[in-house]
Amino acid sequence: MTSATHATSLFSRHLRKPYPVAVRGQGCWIVDASGRRYLDASGQAAVVSIGHGIAEIGRAMAEQSSKIAFAHTTQFVSEPAEKLAARVLAIAPANFRNGGRVYFTSGGSEATETAIKLARQYFLETKQPLRYRVVSRKQSYHGSTLGAMSVSGNVGRRAPYAPMIPEWGHVAPCFCYHCPFDKTYPGCNVACADDLDKFLRANDASSVAAFLFEPVVGATLGAAPAVDGYTARIAEICRQNGILVIADEVMTGMGRTGKPFASSHWGFEPDIILTGKGIASGYAPLGAVLVAPHIVDAFERGTATFMHGFTYQAHPVATAAGNAVFDYLEAHQLFEGVAPAGESLYKAIAKLASHPHVGQVRGLGLLQGVEFVKDKNTREPFPKDAGIAEKIRLAALENGVLLYPGQGTVDGSRGDHILLAPPFVIKPEEGELIADALCYAVGKVFAA
Ligand SMILES: Cc1ncc(COP(=O)(O)O)c(C=O)c1O
């Protein structure tokens, strides 16, 4: 253990790993108890948008909690929750205006659970009780609770719990670099979207309630955006089959990709959007489910009662944090800054692309990924045991840069990438530091 770690009573993520104690943050930097500074290129798993250490967010939370910290949602609503819901709907795709609603949770997994149950109950309200399955995609992640795991296609994260989770069906991802059909865009005619159609024809479409997917796949594929035409075809297939379409924007929502929601890059209007992470920039645990007006109407005309709830849903202090973060994003025009900051970061890291083991540098806005391959021509990955992504993470850490590594990029087992999702306030010189650390890491890991 280093001096920055300590004896622990915490059931931490890895019981044999010593963790430094985070004590302070500022902008894109985190400082540990020994005074060591880290450049947060990962945004702590794509959470931190406005940067670390913004004191006014804490003040807004303290002010709310000094007035009323908690009131149960069976008995009250709160001003910050009402206000934040209206603000989130105002930046959502147009179909959420005029009657959309927001269900606040304490994070992304709860948002996924909520959406699964909301989709199910929508079909009970509309007298289609046979519809309950939520089809999703291979190579995806929607959260760690059992319902969210059941729709996730992340092989490694699902494996230990496989006997405990239902299998409702997983179709192909949209991932051109390792196209599951060995086709090339645009000649492929988005065969990956048609895989949903094929699946529904073969697997009792009348029992399906919803299709759930990430418009830009984050943790599992390392920032792989949908191609043009994909979301339109998905919307068409879902409409034809009478099923809801849910966009998981837990990672991509609230500005991360350069638009308030990534769906808007393609003019895509889902029935339900999940968001989390950046909505409170890590200052409070907060997630949200955006519900389109036609779903709200169905509930209003039906039982008007959603058979679901969490004690801490729409928490006044968490939503106060969300409003303060929103104020900060607006005051500093940070939504508008993501696209140029993303371009600058991309330019800095693009120099890696010529390395023989860097397969692709990709992404959208400030959600970017670097994939490592054994053979650049065949795109063959390294064997799993080589542990490339973790080695890259450790080598970058020598230079104080924090990365989010991922393994299983190709098939859930083989394939390595790192994800970059820094705070929106990243400066060009910090992008250069990230690029330098990555160049060093690549040089070290692939030296032999
Ligand atoms: C796309 C996506 N959905 C859902 C989740 C789960 O969110 P949480 O970890 O806040 O429960 C994540 C977390 O990484 C995510 O990236």
Coordinates of C-alpha atoms and ligand atoms in Angstrom, one line a residue:
M1 CA 0.0 0.0 0.0
T2 CA 1.2 3.5 -0.8
S3 CA 0.8 6.3 1.7
A4 CA -2.3 7.4 -0.2
T5 CA -4.1 4.2 0.5
H6 CA -5.4 3.0 3.9
A7 CA -6.7 0.1 5.8
T8 CA -10.3 -0.4 4.8
S9 CA -13.7 -1.5 6.0
L10 CA -15.1 -1.0 2.5
F11 CA -16.2 -3.9 0.3
S12 CA -14.3 -2.4 -2.6
R13 CA -14.4 -3.4 -6.3
H14 CA -11.2 -5.5 -6.0
L15 CA -10.4 -6.7 -2.5
R16 CA -6.7 -7.2 -3.2
K17 CA -6.1 -3.9 -4.9
P18 CA -5.0 -0.9 -3.0
Y19 CA -6.9 2.2 -4.0
P20 CA -5.6 5.8 -3.5
V21 CA -7.8 8.0 -1.4
A22 CA -9.3 10.8 -3.5
V23 CA -9.4 14.0 -1.5
R24 CA -9.8 16.8 -3.9
G25 CA -10.6 17.7 -7.5
Q26 CA -10.4 20.6 -9.7
G27 CA -11.4 20.8 -13.4
C28 CA -10.0 17.7 -15.1
W29 CA -7.7 16.8 -12.1
I30 CA -8.1 14.6 -9.0
V31 CA -5.7 14.8 -6.1
D32 CA -5.1 11.9 -3.7
A33 CA -4.2 11.9 0.0
S34 CA -0.4 11.8 -0.8
G35 CA -0.8 14.9 -3.0
R36 CA -0.4 13.0 -6.3
R37 CA -2.3 14.6 -9.1
Y38 CA -4.2 12.6 -11.8
L39 CA -5.5 13.9 -15.1
D40 CA -9.0 12.5 -15.4
A41 CA -9.2 11.5 -19.0
S42 CA -12.1 9.1 -18.2
G43 CA -14.4 11.6 -16.5
Q44 CA -14.7 8.8 -13.8
A45 CA -16.6 6.5 -16.2
A46 CA -18.0 9.3 -18.3
V47 CA -19.7 10.9 -15.4
V48 CA -18.0 14.2 -14.7
S49 CA -19.1 16.9 -17.3
I50 CA -18.6 20.3 -15.6
G51 CA -15.3 19.3 -13.9
H52 CA -14.3 18.4 -10.4
G53 CA -14.5 20.8 -7.4
I54 CA -17.1 23.3 -8.5
A55 CA -18.0 24.7 -5.0
E56 CA -21.3 26.2 -6.1
I57 CA -22.9 22.8 -6.7
G58 CA -22.2 21.8 -3.1
R59 CA -23.7 25.2 -2.0
A60 CA -26.9 24.6 -4.0
M61 CA -27.2 21.1 -2.4
A62 CA -26.6 22.4 1.1
E63 CA -29.1 25.1 0.6
Q64 CA -31.8 22.6 -0.6
S65 CA -31.0 20.2 2.2
S66 CA -31.2 23.0 4.8
K67 CA -34.7 23.8 3.5
I68 CA -36.0 20.2 3.0
A69 CA -33.7 17.3 2.3
F70 CA -36.2 14.6 1.7
A71 CA -39.9 14.2 1.2
H72 CA -41.3 10.9 0.1
T73 CA -42.7 10.8 -3.5
T74 CA -45.9 9.0 -2.3
Q75 CA -46.8 12.2 -0.5
F76 CA -44.9 15.2 -2.1
V77 CA -43.2 16.5 -5.1
S78 CA -40.3 19.0 -4.8
E79 CA -39.4 22.2 -6.6
P80 CA -35.9 21.1 -7.8
A81 CA -37.3 17.8 -9.2
E82 CA -40.1 19.7 -11.0
K83 CA -37.7 22.3 -12.4
L84 CA -35.1 19.8 -13.5
A85 CA -37.7 17.6 -15.3
A86 CA -38.9 20.6 -17.3
R87 CA -35.3 21.6 -18.2
V88 CA -34.3 18.1 -19.3
L89 CA -37.5 17.8 -21.5
A90 CA -36.7 21.1 -23.1
I91 CA -33.4 19.8 -24.5
A92 CA -34.7 16.4 -25.4
P93 CA -35.7 15.4 -28.9
A94 CA -38.8 17.3 -30.0
N95 CA -41.3 14.4 -29.4
F96 CA -40.7 14.7 -25.7
R97 CA -42.0 18.3 -25.5
N98 CA -45.7 18.9 -25.0
G99 CA -46.6 16.3 -22.5
G100 CA -43.4 14.3 -21.9
R101 CA -42.5 13.4 -18.3
V102 CA -39.4 12.5 -16.4
Y103 CA -38.9 9.8 -13.8
F104 CA -35.8 10.5 -11.7
T105 CA -33.8 7.6 -10.2
S106 CA -30.5 7.4 -8.3
G107 CA -28.5 6.2 -11.3
G108 CA -28.4 4.5 -14.7
S109 CA -29.2 0.9 -13.6
E110 CA -32.4 2.1 -11.8
A111 CA -33.3 4.0 -15.0
T112 CA -33.0 0.8 -17.0
E113 CA -35.1 -1.1 -14.5
T114 CA -37.7 1.6 -14.6
A115 CA -37.8 1.6 -18.4
I116 CA -38.2 -2.2 -18.6
K117 CA -41.2 -2.1 -16.2
L118 CA -42.6 1.1 -17.8
A119 CA -42.6 -0.6 -21.2
R120 CA -44.3 -3.7 -19.7
Q121 CA -46.9 -1.7 -17.9
Y122 CA -47.6 0.5 -21.0
F123 CA -48.7 -2.7 -22.8
L124 CA -50.9 -3.7 -19.8
E125 CA -52.5 -0.2 -19.9
T126 CA -53.1 -0.5 -23.6
K127 CA -54.6 -4.0 -23.3
Q128 CA -51.8 -6.0 -24.9
P129 CA -50.9 -8.2 -21.9
L130 CA -48.8 -10.6 -24.0
R131 CA -46.1 -8.1 -24.6
Y132 CA -43.3 -8.2 -22.0
R133 CA -39.9 -9.0 -23.6
V134 CA -37.3 -6.3 -24.0
V135 CA -35.0 -7.2 -26.9
S136 CA -31.6 -5.6 -26.9
R137 CA -28.2 -6.0 -28.5
K138 CA -25.1 -8.1 -28.1
Q139 CA -22.0 -6.2 -26.9
S140 CA -24.0 -3.6 -24.8
Y141 CA -24.2 -2.5 -21.2
H142 CA -27.4 -1.2 -19.5
G143 CA -26.6 -1.6 -15.8
S144 CA -25.7 -4.0 -13.1
T145 CA -29.0 -4.9 -11.4
L146 CA -30.6 -8.1 -12.6
G147 CA -33.2 -6.6 -14.9
A148 CA -30.6 -4.3 -16.4
M149 CA -28.2 -7.3 -16.7
S150 CA -30.8 -9.3 -18.6
V151 CA -30.9 -6.8 -21.3
S152 CA -27.2 -6.1 -21.3
G153 CA -25.1 -8.0 -23.9
N154 CA -21.8 -7.5 -22.1
V155 CA -20.6 -11.1 -21.9
G156 CA -18.1 -10.7 -19.1
R157 CA -20.4 -8.8 -16.8
R158 CA -23.4 -11.2 -17.4
A159 CA -21.5 -14.5 -17.1
P160 CA -21.5 -15.0 -13.3
Y161 CA -25.2 -14.3 -13.1
A162 CA -26.4 -16.0 -16.3
P163 CA -28.6 -18.6 -14.4
M164 CA -30.4 -15.8 -12.6
I165 CA -31.4 -13.6 -15.5
P166 CA -34.0 -14.1 -18.3
E167 CA -32.9 -14.1 -21.9
W168 CA -35.3 -12.1 -24.0
G169 CA -33.2 -11.9 -27.1
H170 CA -30.1 -10.0 -28.2
V171 CA -29.5 -8.9 -31.8
A172 CA -26.4 -7.7 -33.6
P173 CA -24.7 -4.4 -32.6
C174 CA -24.0 -1.7 -35.1
F175 CA -20.2 -1.9 -35.1
C176 CA -18.6 -1.4 -38.5
Y177 CA -15.0 -2.0 -37.4
H178 CA -15.9 -5.6 -36.5
C179 CA -19.0 -6.0 -38.6
P180 CA -20.8 -9.2 -37.4
F181 CA -21.9 -9.7 -41.1
D182 CA -18.5 -9.0 -42.6
K183 CA -20.0 -6.2 -44.7
T184 CA -18.9 -2.7 -45.4
Y185 CA -20.9 0.5 -44.8
P186 CA -22.9 1.8 -46.7
G187 CA -23.1 -1.1 -49.1
C188 CA -24.3 -3.2 -46.2
N189 CA -27.7 -1.3 -46.2
V190 CA -27.4 -1.4 -42.4
A191 CA -27.8 -5.2 -42.2
C192 CA -27.3 -4.8 -38.4
A193 CA -30.6 -2.9 -38.1
D194 CA -32.3 -5.5 -40.2
D195 CA -31.1 -8.1 -37.8
L196 CA -33.8 -6.8 -35.4
D197 CA -36.4 -7.4 -38.1
K198 CA -35.1 -10.9 -38.7
F199 CA -35.2 -11.6 -35.0
L200 CA -38.7 -10.4 -34.6
R201 CA -39.9 -12.5 -37.5
A202 CA -38.3 -15.6 -36.0
N203 CA -39.1 -15.0 -32.4
D204 CA -42.8 -14.2 -31.7
A205 CA -42.8 -10.4 -32.2
S206 CA -46.2 -10.3 -30.5
S207 CA -44.5 -10.9 -27.1
V208 CA -42.0 -8.1 -27.5
A209 CA -42.6 -4.8 -25.6
A210 CA -39.5 -2.8 -26.5
F211 CA -36.1 -2.7 -28.2
L212 CA -33.3 -1.1 -26.1
F213 CA -30.0 0.1 -27.4
E214 CA -27.1 2.5 -26.9
P215 CA -26.9 5.0 -29.8
V216 CA -23.1 5.2 -29.2
V217 CA -21.8 2.1 -27.4
G218 CA -19.7 3.2 -24.5
A219 CA -18.0 0.8 -22.1
T220 CA -18.5 -2.4 -24.1
L221 CA -17.2 -1.3 -27.5
G222 CA -15.2 1.8 -26.7
A223 CA -17.2 4.7 -28.2
A224 CA -18.8 3.1 -31.3
P225 CA -21.4 5.4 -32.8
A226 CA -24.4 4.2 -34.9
V227 CA -23.9 4.8 -38.6
D228 CA -26.3 7.2 -40.5
G229 CA -29.4 5.3 -41.4
Y230 CA -29.3 2.9 -38.4
T231 CA -31.6 4.7 -36.0
A232 CA -34.1 5.5 -38.8
R233 CA -34.4 1.8 -39.8
I234 CA -34.7 0.7 -36.2
A235 CA -37.5 3.2 -35.6
E236 CA -39.3 1.9 -38.7
I237 CA -39.0 -1.8 -37.6
C238 CA -40.2 -0.9 -34.1
R239 CA -43.2 1.1 -35.5
Q240 CA -44.1 -1.7 -37.9
N241 CA -44.1 -4.2 -35.0
G242 CA -45.9 -2.0 -32.5
I243 CA -43.0 -2.1 -30.1
L244 CA -41.4 0.8 -28.1
V245 CA -37.9 1.9 -28.7
I246 CA -35.7 2.9 -25.8
A247 CA -32.4 4.8 -26.2
D248 CA -30.0 4.2 -23.4
E249 CA -28.2 7.5 -23.1
V250 CA -27.0 7.0 -19.6
M251 CA -23.5 7.7 -20.9
T252 CA -24.2 9.7 -24.0
G253 CA -26.9 12.0 -22.7
M254 CA -26.6 15.5 -21.2
G255 CA -24.1 16.7 -23.8
R256 CA -21.4 14.1 -23.8
T257 CA -21.4 13.6 -27.6
G258 CA -21.8 17.2 -28.6
K259 CA -25.7 17.3 -28.6
P260 CA -27.8 17.3 -25.5
F261 CA -28.8 13.7 -26.4
A262 CA -26.9 11.6 -28.9
S263 CA -30.2 10.5 -30.5
S264 CA -30.4 14.1 -31.9
H265 CA -27.4 13.5 -34.2
W266 CA -29.7 11.4 -36.3
G267 CA -33.0 13.2 -35.7
F268 CA -34.0 10.1 -33.8
E269 CA -37.1 10.3 -31.6
P270 CA -37.2 7.3 -29.1
D271 CA -40.3 6.6 -27.0
I272 CA -38.1 6.4 -23.9
I273 CA -34.7 7.8 -23.1
L274 CA -32.5 6.8 -20.2
T275 CA -29.9 9.1 -18.9
G276 CA -27.7 9.4 -15.8
K277 CA -24.0 10.1 -15.2
G278 CA -23.6 13.7 -16.6
I279 CA -27.0 14.8 -15.4
A280 CA -25.5 15.7 -12.0
S281 CA -21.9 15.4 -13.1
G282 CA -21.1 13.1 -10.2
Y283 CA -22.1 15.7 -7.6
A284 CA -25.1 13.5 -6.6
P285 CA -26.3 10.0 -7.6
L286 CA -28.9 10.8 -10.2
G287 CA -30.5 9.1 -13.3
A288 CA -33.6 9.9 -15.3
V289 CA -36.1 8.2 -17.6
L290 CA -37.7 10.5 -20.2
V291 CA -41.1 9.3 -21.2
A292 CA -42.8 10.4 -24.4
P293 CA -46.3 11.9 -24.2
H294 CA -48.1 9.0 -25.9
I295 CA -46.9 6.7 -23.1
V296 CA -47.9 9.2 -20.4
D297 CA -51.4 9.4 -22.1
A298 CA -51.8 5.6 -22.0
F299 CA -51.2 5.7 -18.2
E300 CA -53.5 8.6 -17.7
R301 CA -56.3 6.9 -19.6
G302 CA -55.6 3.7 -17.8
T303 CA -54.7 3.1 -14.1
A304 CA -52.7 6.3 -13.8
T305 CA -50.5 4.3 -11.3
F306 CA -47.0 3.0 -12.2
M307 CA -46.5 -0.1 -10.1
H308 CA -42.9 0.7 -9.4
G309 CA -40.9 3.0 -7.1
F310 CA -37.7 3.7 -5.2
T311 CA -37.5 5.5 -1.8
Y312 CA -35.0 7.9 -3.2
Q313 CA -36.5 8.6 -6.6
A314 CA -36.6 12.3 -7.5
H315 CA -34.6 13.2 -4.4
P316 CA -34.7 16.9 -3.7
V317 CA -31.0 17.3 -3.0
A318 CA -29.9 15.1 -6.0
T319 CA -32.2 17.1 -8.3
A320 CA -30.9 20.4 -6.8
A321 CA -27.5 19.2 -7.8
G322 CA -28.8 18.5 -11.3
N323 CA -30.2 22.0 -11.5
A324 CA -27.0 23.6 -10.3
V325 CA -25.0 21.5 -12.8
F326 CA -27.5 22.6 -15.5
D327 CA -27.0 26.2 -14.5
Y328 CA -23.2 25.8 -14.8
L329 CA -23.5 24.1 -18.2
E330 CA -25.6 27.0 -19.4
A331 CA -23.6 29.8 -17.9
H332 CA -20.3 28.5 -19.3
Q333 CA -21.9 27.3 -22.6
L334 CA -20.4 23.9 -22.1
F335 CA -22.9 22.0 -24.3
E336 CA -21.7 24.1 -27.2
G337 CA -18.0 23.5 -26.2
V338 CA -18.1 19.7 -26.4
A339 CA -17.9 19.4 -30.2
P340 CA -14.8 21.7 -30.5
A341 CA -13.2 20.2 -27.4
G342 CA -13.9 16.7 -28.9
E343 CA -12.2 17.7 -32.2
S344 CA -9.2 19.0 -30.4
L345 CA -8.9 15.9 -28.3
Y346 CA -9.3 13.7 -31.4
K347 CA -6.6 15.6 -33.2
A348 CA -4.3 15.1 -30.3
I349 CA -4.8 11.3 -30.0
A350 CA -5.2 10.7 -33.8
K351 CA -1.4 10.5 -34.0
L352 CA -1.7 7.1 -32.3
A353 CA -3.6 5.8 -35.4
S354 CA -0.4 5.1 -37.3
H355 CA 0.9 2.7 -34.7
P356 CA 0.8 -0.9 -36.0
H357 CA -1.3 -2.1 -32.9
V358 CA -3.8 0.8 -32.9
G359 CA -6.7 -0.4 -34.9
Q360 CA -9.0 2.5 -34.7
V361 CA -9.5 5.9 -33.0
R362 CA -13.2 6.7 -32.9
G363 CA -16.0 8.4 -31.1
L364 CA -18.3 11.3 -31.0
G365 CA -17.8 14.6 -29.1
L366 CA -16.0 13.9 -25.8
L367 CA -16.7 10.1 -25.9
Q368 CA -13.8 8.6 -27.7
G369 CA -12.2 5.2 -27.9
V370 CA -8.9 3.7 -29.0
E371 CA -9.0 0.0 -30.0
F372 CA -5.8 -2.1 -30.0
V373 CA -5.3 -5.0 -32.4
K374 CA -2.7 -7.6 -32.9
D375 CA -2.9 -7.4 -36.7
K376 CA -4.0 -4.2 -38.3
N377 CA -4.8 -5.7 -41.7
T378 CA -7.1 -8.5 -40.4
R379 CA -8.2 -6.6 -37.3
E380 CA -7.4 -9.7 -35.2
P381 CA -7.4 -8.9 -31.5
F382 CA -4.8 -9.9 -28.9
P383 CA -5.6 -13.0 -26.9
K384 CA -7.5 -12.2 -23.7
D385 CA -4.7 -13.3 -21.5
A386 CA -2.4 -10.6 -22.9
G387 CA -4.5 -8.1 -20.8
I388 CA -3.6 -5.3 -23.2
A389 CA -6.2 -2.8 -22.1
E390 CA -5.2 -3.1 -18.5
K391 CA -1.5 -2.8 -19.3
I392 CA -2.2 0.4 -21.3
R393 CA -4.2 1.8 -18.3
L394 CA -1.3 1.0 -15.9
A395 CA 1.3 2.5 -18.2
A396 CA -0.7 5.7 -18.7
L397 CA -1.1 5.9 -14.9
E398 CA 2.7 6.1 -14.6
N399 CA 2.2 9.5 -16.2
G400 CA -0.8 10.3 -13.9
V401 CA -3.4 9.9 -16.6
L402 CA -6.6 8.0 -15.7
L403 CA -8.1 5.9 -18.5
Y404 CA -11.2 3.6 -18.7
P405 CA -10.0 0.3 -20.1
G406 CA -12.3 -2.3 -21.7
Q407 CA -11.8 -5.9 -22.8
G408 CA -14.1 -8.1 -25.0
T409 CA -14.5 -5.5 -27.7
V410 CA -14.8 -8.0 -30.5
D411 CA -16.8 -10.8 -29.1
G412 CA -17.2 -10.3 -25.4
S413 CA -13.9 -12.0 -24.6
R414 CA -11.2 -10.9 -27.1
G415 CA -10.5 -7.3 -28.0
D416 CA -9.1 -4.4 -26.1
H417 CA -9.9 -0.7 -26.0
I418 CA -9.7 2.3 -23.8
L419 CA -12.4 4.9 -23.4
L420 CA -11.8 8.6 -23.1
A421 CA -14.5 10.8 -21.6
P422 CA -12.9 13.8 -19.9
P423 CA -14.9 16.7 -18.4
F424 CA -16.2 19.1 -20.9
V425 CA -13.8 21.8 -19.6
I426 CA -10.8 19.9 -20.9
K427 CA -8.2 22.3 -22.3
P428 CA -6.1 21.6 -25.5
E429 CA -2.9 21.3 -23.4
E430 CA -4.6 18.6 -21.3
G431 CA -5.6 16.8 -24.4
E432 CA -1.9 16.8 -25.4
L433 CA -1.0 15.4 -22.0
I434 CA -3.5 12.6 -22.5
A435 CA -2.1 11.9 -26.0
D436 CA 1.5 11.9 -24.7
A437 CA 0.6 9.4 -21.9
L438 CA -1.2 7.2 -24.5
C439 CA 1.9 7.3 -26.8
Y440 CA 4.1 6.4 -23.9
A441 CA 1.8 3.6 -22.9
V442 CA 1.5 2.2 -26.4
G443 CA 5.3 2.4 -26.8
K444 CA 5.8 0.6 -23.5
V445 CA 3.2 -2.1 -23.8
F446 CA 4.1 -3.0 -27.4
A447 CA 7.8 -2.5 -27.1
A448 CA 8.7 -6.2 -27.3
Ligands
LIG1 C1 -25.0 2.9 -21.3 C2 -25.1 2.6 -19.8 N1 -26.3 2.3 -19.3 C3 -26.5 2.0 -18.0 C4 -25.4 2.1 -17.1 C5 -25.6 1.9 -15.6 O1 -25.5 3.0 -14.9 P1 -25.1 3.0 -13.4 O2 -23.8 2.5 -13.3 O3 -25.3 4.5 -13.0 O4 -26.1 2.2 -12.6 C6 -24.1 2.5 -17.6 C7 -23.0 2.6 -16.7 O5 -21.8 2.6 -17.1 C8 -24.0 2.7 -19.0 O6 -22.8 3.1 -19.5

